[in-house]
XYZ file of C-alpha atoms in Angstrom:
602
model
C 129.150 96.329 85.233
C 126.482 94.086 83.798
C 126.425 90.856 85.782
C 129.842 89.249 85.711
C 130.697 90.682 82.281
C 132.622 93.934 82.371
C 132.379 94.829 78.699
C 131.706 93.248 75.336
C 132.930 94.317 71.908
C 130.735 94.933 68.851
C 133.517 95.685 66.357
C 132.387 93.164 63.737
C 128.904 94.636 63.358
C 130.256 98.207 63.474
C 132.939 97.557 60.849
C 130.412 95.939 58.537
C 128.465 99.218 58.473
C 131.562 101.438 58.005
C 132.401 102.742 54.551
C 136.129 102.228 53.893
C 138.088 104.377 51.427
C 141.296 103.072 49.896
C 143.484 103.536 46.806
C 142.225 101.635 43.768
C 145.307 99.420 43.523
C 144.834 97.490 46.770
C 145.529 93.736 46.539
C 142.734 91.415 45.591
C 142.262 88.023 47.200
C 144.603 86.479 44.639
C 148.300 86.634 45.576
C 150.286 89.457 44.009
C 153.494 91.295 44.733
C 153.036 94.570 46.589
C 155.523 97.442 46.780
C 156.960 98.196 50.168
C 157.973 101.643 51.348
C 161.213 103.235 50.257
C 164.339 101.358 51.371
C 165.471 104.619 52.946
C 162.520 104.705 55.336
C 163.129 103.073 58.707
C 160.762 101.329 61.046
C 159.894 103.871 63.717
C 157.339 103.790 66.565
C 153.785 103.994 65.247
C 152.543 107.570 65.620
C 148.853 107.712 66.512
C 147.224 111.141 66.583
C 143.885 111.383 68.418
C 141.637 114.089 66.930
C 138.803 115.036 69.273
C 135.570 115.857 67.475
C 134.644 119.528 68.042
C 131.693 120.085 70.335
C 132.321 117.020 72.503
C 132.705 119.312 75.533
C 128.971 119.952 75.247
C 128.234 116.363 76.304
C 131.087 115.843 78.802
C 132.447 117.752 81.752
C 135.921 119.253 81.718
C 137.016 116.571 84.193
C 135.757 113.700 82.025
C 137.322 115.268 78.913
C 140.674 115.528 80.693
C 140.411 111.949 81.989
C 139.527 110.635 78.534
C 142.463 112.431 76.934
C 144.776 111.019 79.622
C 143.486 107.502 78.895
C 143.989 107.952 75.146
C 147.528 109.241 75.721
C 148.291 106.122 77.769
C 146.868 103.801 75.118
C 148.699 105.457 72.216
C 151.954 105.261 74.195
C 151.390 101.534 74.788
C 150.817 100.892 71.089
C 153.764 103.068 70.046
C 155.929 100.942 72.336
C 154.523 97.789 70.761
C 154.319 98.590 67.023
C 156.542 100.356 64.500
C 156.020 101.216 60.834
C 157.929 102.641 57.910
C 157.209 106.300 58.422
C 156.825 109.222 56.050
C 158.011 112.755 56.709
C 155.018 114.179 54.829
C 151.797 115.065 56.684
C 149.131 112.368 56.508
C 146.463 113.171 53.907
C 143.378 110.996 53.641
C 141.762 110.035 50.342
C 138.434 111.170 48.953
C 136.029 108.584 47.591
C 135.633 109.227 43.855
C 132.327 107.341 43.855
C 130.949 109.988 46.211
C 132.140 113.258 44.710
C 132.056 112.249 41.041
C 128.846 111.784 39.057
C 130.594 110.436 35.946
C 134.087 109.291 34.924
C 135.619 109.497 31.454
C 135.711 105.839 30.319
C 136.906 106.199 26.731
C 140.594 105.082 26.677
C 141.290 107.412 23.744
C 140.559 110.511 25.842
C 143.377 112.471 27.451
C 141.620 112.375 30.833
C 140.606 108.723 30.719
C 139.481 107.488 34.174
C 139.345 111.030 35.582
C 136.213 112.602 37.017
C 134.182 114.411 34.367
C 131.354 115.906 36.411
C 130.630 116.673 40.050
C 127.924 114.978 42.063
C 126.119 118.054 43.379
C 124.933 116.139 46.462
C 128.531 115.599 47.614
C 129.025 117.143 51.050
C 132.405 115.737 52.060
C 133.856 112.586 53.591
C 132.801 110.949 56.834
C 134.031 108.115 59.009
C 131.556 106.380 61.310
C 129.341 109.506 61.427
C 132.331 111.820 61.987
C 132.791 114.468 59.281
C 136.439 114.572 58.202
C 137.768 118.134 57.923
C 138.842 119.239 54.432
C 142.238 120.056 55.938
C 142.779 116.296 56.488
C 141.827 115.356 52.919
C 143.364 115.309 49.478
C 141.790 117.712 46.980
C 139.958 116.737 43.815
C 139.345 118.113 40.345
C 136.701 117.958 37.612
C 138.307 117.439 34.208
C 137.231 118.113 30.611
C 137.514 115.232 28.176
C 140.795 116.352 26.623
C 141.824 119.550 28.404
C 145.018 120.131 30.339
C 143.457 122.071 33.205
C 140.637 121.079 35.544
C 137.396 123.017 35.437
C 136.851 122.921 39.181
C 139.233 121.940 41.966
C 139.436 121.778 45.746
C 143.129 121.822 46.732
C 144.841 119.378 49.055
C 144.444 120.064 52.741
C 147.434 120.727 54.952
C 147.279 117.177 56.343
C 148.148 115.958 59.833
C 151.889 116.084 60.585
C 153.883 113.362 62.389
C 151.068 110.843 62.004
C 150.867 107.224 60.824
C 147.309 106.613 62.058
C 144.675 109.296 62.578
C 142.106 108.419 65.243
C 138.895 110.435 65.454
C 137.566 110.390 69.027
C 133.859 110.897 69.636
C 131.694 110.804 72.782
C 127.984 110.102 72.238
C 125.119 107.983 73.487
C 124.459 106.368 70.122
C 121.840 103.793 69.179
C 124.553 101.128 69.410
C 125.414 102.268 72.955
C 121.763 102.178 74.003
C 121.266 98.715 72.498
C 124.346 97.294 74.298
C 124.610 98.680 77.876
C 127.763 96.623 78.490
C 129.654 98.375 75.652
C 132.177 100.987 76.836
C 133.427 101.931 73.372
C 133.502 100.699 69.790
C 135.761 101.468 66.854
C 136.376 100.871 63.175
C 138.893 101.819 60.496
C 137.751 103.847 57.489
C 140.869 104.526 55.394
C 143.596 102.195 54.091
C 146.914 102.934 52.411
C 148.147 101.234 49.232
C 149.346 98.155 51.151
C 146.027 97.699 52.948
C 147.250 99.072 56.298
C 144.629 101.137 58.153
C 145.628 104.788 58.408
C 142.470 106.324 59.908
C 139.593 105.253 62.105
C 137.064 106.324 64.721
C 136.529 105.330 68.324
C 133.177 106.147 69.922
C 132.876 106.237 73.704
C 129.399 105.585 75.070
C 128.522 108.655 77.107
C 126.641 106.736 79.812
C 129.828 104.779 80.636
C 131.816 107.995 81.173
C 129.601 109.550 83.826
C 131.379 111.016 86.824
C 131.230 108.585 89.699
C 131.167 105.615 87.303
C 134.361 106.495 85.407
C 137.192 103.987 85.936
C 140.449 104.875 84.233
C 141.758 101.312 83.915
C 138.539 100.140 82.240
C 138.616 102.994 79.711
C 142.279 102.260 78.925
C 141.542 98.561 78.474
C 138.512 99.092 76.225
C 140.363 101.736 74.178
C 143.366 99.462 73.678
C 141.120 96.582 72.622
C 139.209 98.714 70.112
C 142.309 100.366 68.700
C 143.887 96.954 68.053
C 140.865 96.182 65.871
C 141.161 99.479 64.014
C 144.895 98.882 63.404
C 144.452 95.517 61.751
C 142.938 92.752 63.866
C 139.665 92.670 61.970
C 138.162 89.982 59.767
C 137.545 92.718 57.186
C 141.323 93.045 56.784
C 142.427 89.398 56.723
C 142.573 89.462 52.905
C 145.058 92.375 53.035
C 147.588 90.841 55.445
C 150.935 90.599 53.668
C 153.919 88.256 53.872
C 157.247 90.070 54.101
C 159.246 87.127 55.483
C 161.151 86.586 52.217
C 161.596 90.269 51.391
C 164.705 92.362 51.579
C 164.363 95.540 53.674
C 162.391 97.999 51.588
C 161.619 95.286 49.027
C 158.352 93.787 47.861
C 155.906 91.825 50.020
C 153.357 89.320 48.745
C 149.748 89.086 49.866
C 148.854 86.031 51.936
C 146.733 83.537 50.028
C 144.697 82.750 53.144
C 144.861 83.863 56.768
C 142.107 81.744 58.338
C 140.602 78.320 57.775
C 138.422 75.863 59.671
C 139.714 73.008 61.809
C 138.251 69.515 62.155
C 135.552 70.894 64.477
C 134.491 73.551 61.979
C 135.995 76.391 64.029
C 137.844 79.155 62.234
C 141.495 79.561 63.180
C 144.322 81.820 62.048
C 147.124 79.709 60.570
C 149.796 82.291 59.764
C 153.408 81.248 60.600
C 154.167 83.299 63.726
C 150.709 82.662 65.175
C 151.018 78.872 64.796
C 154.540 79.012 66.254
C 153.374 80.860 69.375
C 150.331 78.617 69.728
C 152.633 75.588 69.592
C 154.936 77.065 72.234
C 151.984 77.786 74.504
C 149.922 74.607 74.157
C 152.806 72.202 73.554
C 151.580 71.057 70.160
C 152.889 72.064 66.726
C 150.850 73.309 63.749
C 147.902 74.533 65.801
C 146.155 77.662 64.568
C 144.755 80.288 66.933
C 140.972 79.847 67.268
C 138.537 82.671 66.535
C 135.279 83.237 68.415
C 132.522 81.030 66.983
C 129.512 82.768 68.547
C 127.454 84.347 65.743
C 130.139 83.309 63.248
C 129.323 79.774 62.049
C 130.407 80.377 58.445
C 132.942 83.228 58.588
C 135.877 84.213 60.808
C 135.397 86.542 63.774
C 137.633 89.430 64.856
C 138.135 87.987 68.361
C 139.971 85.070 69.895
C 137.901 82.154 71.175
C 137.186 82.775 74.878
C 137.258 79.079 75.809
C 140.833 78.695 74.580
C 142.517 82.117 74.955
C 140.940 83.390 78.157
C 142.821 86.417 79.495
C 143.849 87.791 76.105
C 143.071 91.449 75.429
C 141.306 90.367 72.212
C 138.518 88.089 73.439
C 135.020 89.426 72.731
C 134.113 89.592 76.423
C 136.730 91.507 78.407
C 137.899 90.432 81.842
C 138.651 93.149 84.431
C 141.778 95.089 83.377
C 144.144 93.470 85.873
C 143.187 90.025 84.545
C 143.683 90.648 80.806
C 146.887 91.303 78.912
C 148.569 91.896 75.588
C 149.496 88.285 74.951
C 152.079 86.616 72.665
C 149.385 85.228 70.328
C 148.018 88.711 69.647
C 151.516 90.103 69.092
C 152.166 87.225 66.690
C 149.084 88.181 64.688
C 150.348 91.750 64.325
C 153.709 90.376 63.188
C 151.983 88.332 60.490
C 150.005 91.309 59.171
C 153.230 92.390 57.458
C 152.698 96.098 58.040
C 154.318 96.413 61.431
C 157.513 95.771 63.273
C 156.530 94.253 66.621
C 158.446 94.743 69.845
C 158.681 91.126 71.008
C 159.923 92.141 74.463
C 156.569 93.865 74.962
C 154.790 90.786 76.186
C 152.606 89.244 78.812
C 152.521 85.527 79.500
C 149.286 83.623 78.958
C 148.581 81.213 81.792
C 145.268 79.873 80.515
C 145.687 76.472 78.836
C 149.480 76.430 79.125
C 150.858 73.037 77.941
C 147.289 71.643 77.877
C 147.503 70.174 74.362
C 145.467 70.689 71.165
C 142.131 69.384 72.518
C 142.060 71.932 75.328
C 138.903 74.011 75.624
C 136.642 71.925 73.408
C 132.984 71.885 74.552
C 133.187 68.084 74.666
C 136.070 68.089 77.177
C 135.690 71.271 79.227
C 133.222 69.683 81.658
C 135.923 67.374 83.019
C 135.860 67.916 86.789
C 139.633 67.276 86.949
C 140.521 70.240 84.729
C 142.912 72.802 86.198
C 141.184 75.555 84.205
C 137.492 74.779 83.870
C 135.169 74.154 86.798
C 131.938 72.507 87.883
C 129.590 73.218 90.759
C 128.680 76.576 92.278
C 131.147 77.103 95.145
C 133.422 80.136 95.413
C 136.823 79.235 93.976
C 139.839 81.016 92.494
C 140.255 82.781 89.167
C 142.962 80.969 87.192
C 145.529 83.730 87.877
C 144.842 83.393 91.623
C 144.654 87.149 92.117
C 140.920 87.031 92.795
C 138.307 84.755 94.224
C 135.947 83.529 91.525
C 132.512 82.061 90.962
C 132.066 79.077 88.642
C 129.867 80.277 85.815
C 129.526 80.544 82.039
C 128.514 83.142 79.474
C 127.367 83.365 75.868
C 130.931 83.061 74.526
C 131.906 79.892 76.438
C 129.591 77.388 74.712
C 128.443 75.942 78.023
C 131.932 75.583 79.490
C 132.261 76.955 83.032
C 135.183 78.938 84.426
C 135.954 80.809 87.620
C 135.136 84.439 86.871
C 136.232 87.069 89.402
C 133.613 88.074 91.941
C 131.927 91.363 91.012
C 133.039 92.881 94.319
C 135.212 92.005 97.297
C 137.146 89.081 95.809
C 140.433 90.873 95.102
C 142.947 89.099 97.337
C 145.619 91.650 96.337
C 143.542 94.602 97.546
C 144.362 95.315 101.174
C 141.274 95.389 103.389
C 139.714 93.759 106.427
C 137.087 91.062 106.315
C 136.674 87.543 105.005
C 137.253 84.329 106.928
C 139.192 84.672 110.228
C 142.326 83.085 108.745
C 142.329 85.167 105.516
C 144.728 88.005 104.697
C 143.974 90.607 102.000
C 147.253 92.197 100.928
C 149.257 93.116 97.816
C 151.207 89.868 98.333
C 148.091 87.738 98.870
C 146.761 85.250 96.357
C 143.718 82.976 96.174
C 144.139 79.373 97.373
C 141.636 76.528 97.451
C 141.295 75.626 101.117
C 139.049 74.325 103.880
C 141.373 74.964 106.821
C 139.760 75.925 110.114
C 140.671 76.196 113.775
C 137.305 74.878 114.872
C 135.999 71.644 113.284
C 133.874 70.366 111.633
C 135.573 70.673 108.258
C 134.154 73.244 105.870
C 133.718 73.037 102.109
C 136.778 73.746 99.989
C 136.522 77.304 98.680
C 138.785 80.070 97.433
C 140.495 82.035 100.225
C 143.070 84.820 100.391
C 146.455 84.094 101.986
C 149.902 85.687 101.822
C 152.526 84.174 99.554
C 156.196 84.871 98.887
C 158.358 83.587 96.046
C 161.577 81.628 96.620
C 162.235 80.567 93.021
C 160.332 79.744 89.855
C 157.126 77.908 90.827
C 158.486 77.684 94.395
C 156.866 79.692 97.147
C 155.716 79.854 100.759
C 152.284 80.626 102.192
C 151.084 82.276 105.390
C 147.575 82.355 106.816
C 146.384 84.566 109.642
C 148.051 83.313 112.824
C 150.524 80.921 111.178
C 154.231 80.993 110.361
C 155.556 81.018 106.779
C 155.511 77.456 105.434
C 156.659 75.802 102.205
C 153.888 75.188 99.673
C 155.003 72.560 97.103
C 153.268 73.357 93.813
C 150.384 71.075 92.960
C 150.184 69.510 96.435
C 147.679 69.694 99.292
C 149.266 70.726 102.571
C 148.236 71.109 106.202
C 148.906 74.245 108.223
C 150.234 73.868 111.768
C 147.524 74.697 114.293
C 144.686 74.295 111.768
C 142.440 71.461 110.644
C 141.841 70.814 106.940
C 143.968 71.344 103.850
C 145.247 74.010 101.479
C 146.091 73.452 97.802
C 149.316 74.910 96.402
C 148.744 75.995 92.758
C 151.016 74.523 90.113
C 152.603 76.699 87.411
C 150.513 79.712 88.422
C 152.542 81.534 91.096
C 156.142 82.762 91.004
C 156.484 82.032 87.294
C 157.641 85.493 86.243
C 154.195 86.419 84.971
C 153.670 90.192 85.086
C 150.822 90.598 87.550
C 149.357 94.093 87.182
C 148.620 94.969 90.848
C 151.573 96.624 92.556
C 153.270 94.269 94.995
C 154.434 95.504 98.342
C 157.771 94.075 99.553
C 157.779 91.284 102.062
C 160.795 90.415 104.173
C 162.885 87.665 102.599
C 160.942 87.600 99.327
C 163.330 89.549 97.107
C 166.387 88.015 95.513
C 167.245 90.846 93.118
C 168.566 94.135 94.459
C 169.810 97.313 92.809
C 172.050 99.807 94.547
C 169.823 102.785 93.703
C 166.244 103.591 92.814
C 165.727 106.552 90.511
C 163.337 107.974 87.998
C 164.289 106.825 84.489
C 164.081 109.355 81.680
C 166.184 108.120 78.765
C 166.100 110.096 75.562
C 167.556 109.106 72.213
C 171.343 108.556 72.198
C 171.496 108.651 76.017
C 172.146 105.804 78.420
C 172.300 105.106 82.128
C 174.189 102.407 84.050
C 172.935 100.597 87.150
C 174.821 98.048 89.230
C 172.710 94.931 89.860
C 173.377 92.298 92.521
C 171.834 88.856 92.031
C 171.714 86.512 95.020
C 171.297 82.814 94.161
C 169.478 80.643 96.685
C 171.185 77.531 95.304
C 174.287 76.841 93.236
C 174.047 77.506 89.519
C 175.213 74.689 87.272
C 174.485 73.996 83.650
C 175.184 75.029 80.116
C 175.718 78.566 78.873
C 172.270 78.355 77.284
C 170.648 77.680 80.683
C 172.552 80.550 82.262
C 171.360 82.894 79.512
C 167.774 81.716 79.996
C 168.076 82.515 83.694
C 169.540 85.917 82.833
C 166.543 86.584 80.587
C 164.224 85.828 83.518
C 166.250 88.184 85.728
C 165.927 90.984 83.188
C 162.186 90.345 82.858
C 161.769 90.764 86.614
C 163.837 93.979 86.616
C 161.719 95.265 83.725
C 158.477 94.557 85.592
C 159.562 95.907 88.979
C 161.230 99.045 87.587
C 158.476 99.517 84.960
C 161.099 99.911 82.236
C 160.651 98.270 78.835
C 162.626 95.050 78.480
C 164.202 96.141 75.185
C 165.897 99.083 76.950
C 167.926 96.780 79.183
C 171.399 95.797 77.925
C 174.021 93.635 79.665
C 177.636 92.695 78.903
C 178.285 89.638 76.743
C 179.777 87.796 79.730
C 178.480 88.144 83.283
C 178.590 86.183 86.509
C 175.060 85.644 87.818
C 176.494 84.741 91.200
C 177.751 88.269 91.845
C 176.962 91.687 90.368
C 177.006 93.137 86.888
C 176.453 96.460 85.143
C 173.063 96.920 83.527
C 172.894 99.629 80.845
C 169.552 101.302 80.123
C 169.732 102.578 76.556
C 167.192 103.414 73.853
C 167.489 102.412 70.202
C 165.645 103.072 66.954
C 163.528 99.921 67.310
C 162.801 100.409 70.999
C 161.175 103.761 71.780
C 162.180 105.584 74.945
C 159.621 105.854 77.734
C 158.457 109.327 78.684
C 159.372 108.435 82.257
């Protein structure tokens, strides 16, 4: 770790230096109608095939190689659960760049072999992608043609291709110049081949060897960095904005049109993405309609970046500076962007809830307003506080991506309230159910400064919880209020709209007596394959009477299913319930896969 920054991403500079090969009939920046895949092809989970560059074992140990392959398997499973494409039964064959292998092309329209290669460039040695040589078996063949003949003079046949693949990912381990220049970089990636619609179909990810050393290797960090980089290679890149397509008015299998413009500047000169689903999700999150999603402005004063603006979308997996893995997530804004690319079907139940800036309005996160000492998200001063998710203690600081704004970043070590250990202030409790609270309570006056401290919490309902400090009883903690703890001097602040909101916190939570309101009659390993299903009886206990419209009851049911999905670690789209249920008693929950919701391995 370098300072308080776990890892930064250099995709934009890497992609700029990557040669991209694509069919000659890709869309230009002017709108045109593009053919979609065959109507007979169905959206199926995106199949990513990692191809490990031969000889990598010479620079890594067997243990590191196995760990890296396990991390890549986890990442590709995540993305396959998130994205689907119209698949092809044929093996994936990559294109050759005619400008590389061909010295001259027949340009006379009267010739039989007009626009075909007439002579070989003798310096041609094959195709590469970010310094990785692509095997001939992965590539289409090519021919050298006479002016008017029917047969080529010289030809390399098509390779066998890569079966069951929609995206081919070359994986390399090296201590490159880019790695040496940026010690905080874990990995970087780029795409190097596009299909006829502009969708990336091949790319490379390079892992910096120094960050994979035994003793320093952390699985969750490698998974996070790999996921971030692969999202760039699959489409979230400023180099691909001009190829995003609009399929919203197309029949299945019909034609899609290219988007006239994906990004534009706002009144502050900041680039934002203004595509329909992105603006919808931004409006839902910030409480203001027609707001585009802001792109990072550092080093990009006159062009769009390939990252979200850190000041405004803190916690997203696609900010340029990554938070620790348990504090970043695949957020709805990022999923919306992949929806608006037009190439993918997106599993909308595969979601994490952004907390940062929720309902804060369109002016949130501007450098002119972030220094407000009353902000619930930004901070001033230098005292230890709480990260905005309240999982960790934090220090109020800034970085190069925050434009002078200050936020509570997690302490480099020892601030994880959810990690069970001894230590801290006498009244603190470090436990899976503990969260960070602003407090100055003490048994022995004088009063201390208000700082972030770790105490137990348990949920009673949405945004309703209790708190317990060392030596106290459980007590109600009304959200947004300061409370006193019996037997202690001072006060404790109860966070508002941060705890018990159904947000999927990554650390595993250990059960606490009285905290659970959802019970299932059995716990078992889930292994659902296609066309199979499993039924589970679920009992829901309501702590207060349920009154309201059918719509409200269904919203509550959706929250119940979200909790079951998180606790059981089963995808939300696998959970099916009867059309009519009574939330005051029990109901049958069916776990069933479908063509647009891939089955989990376990």
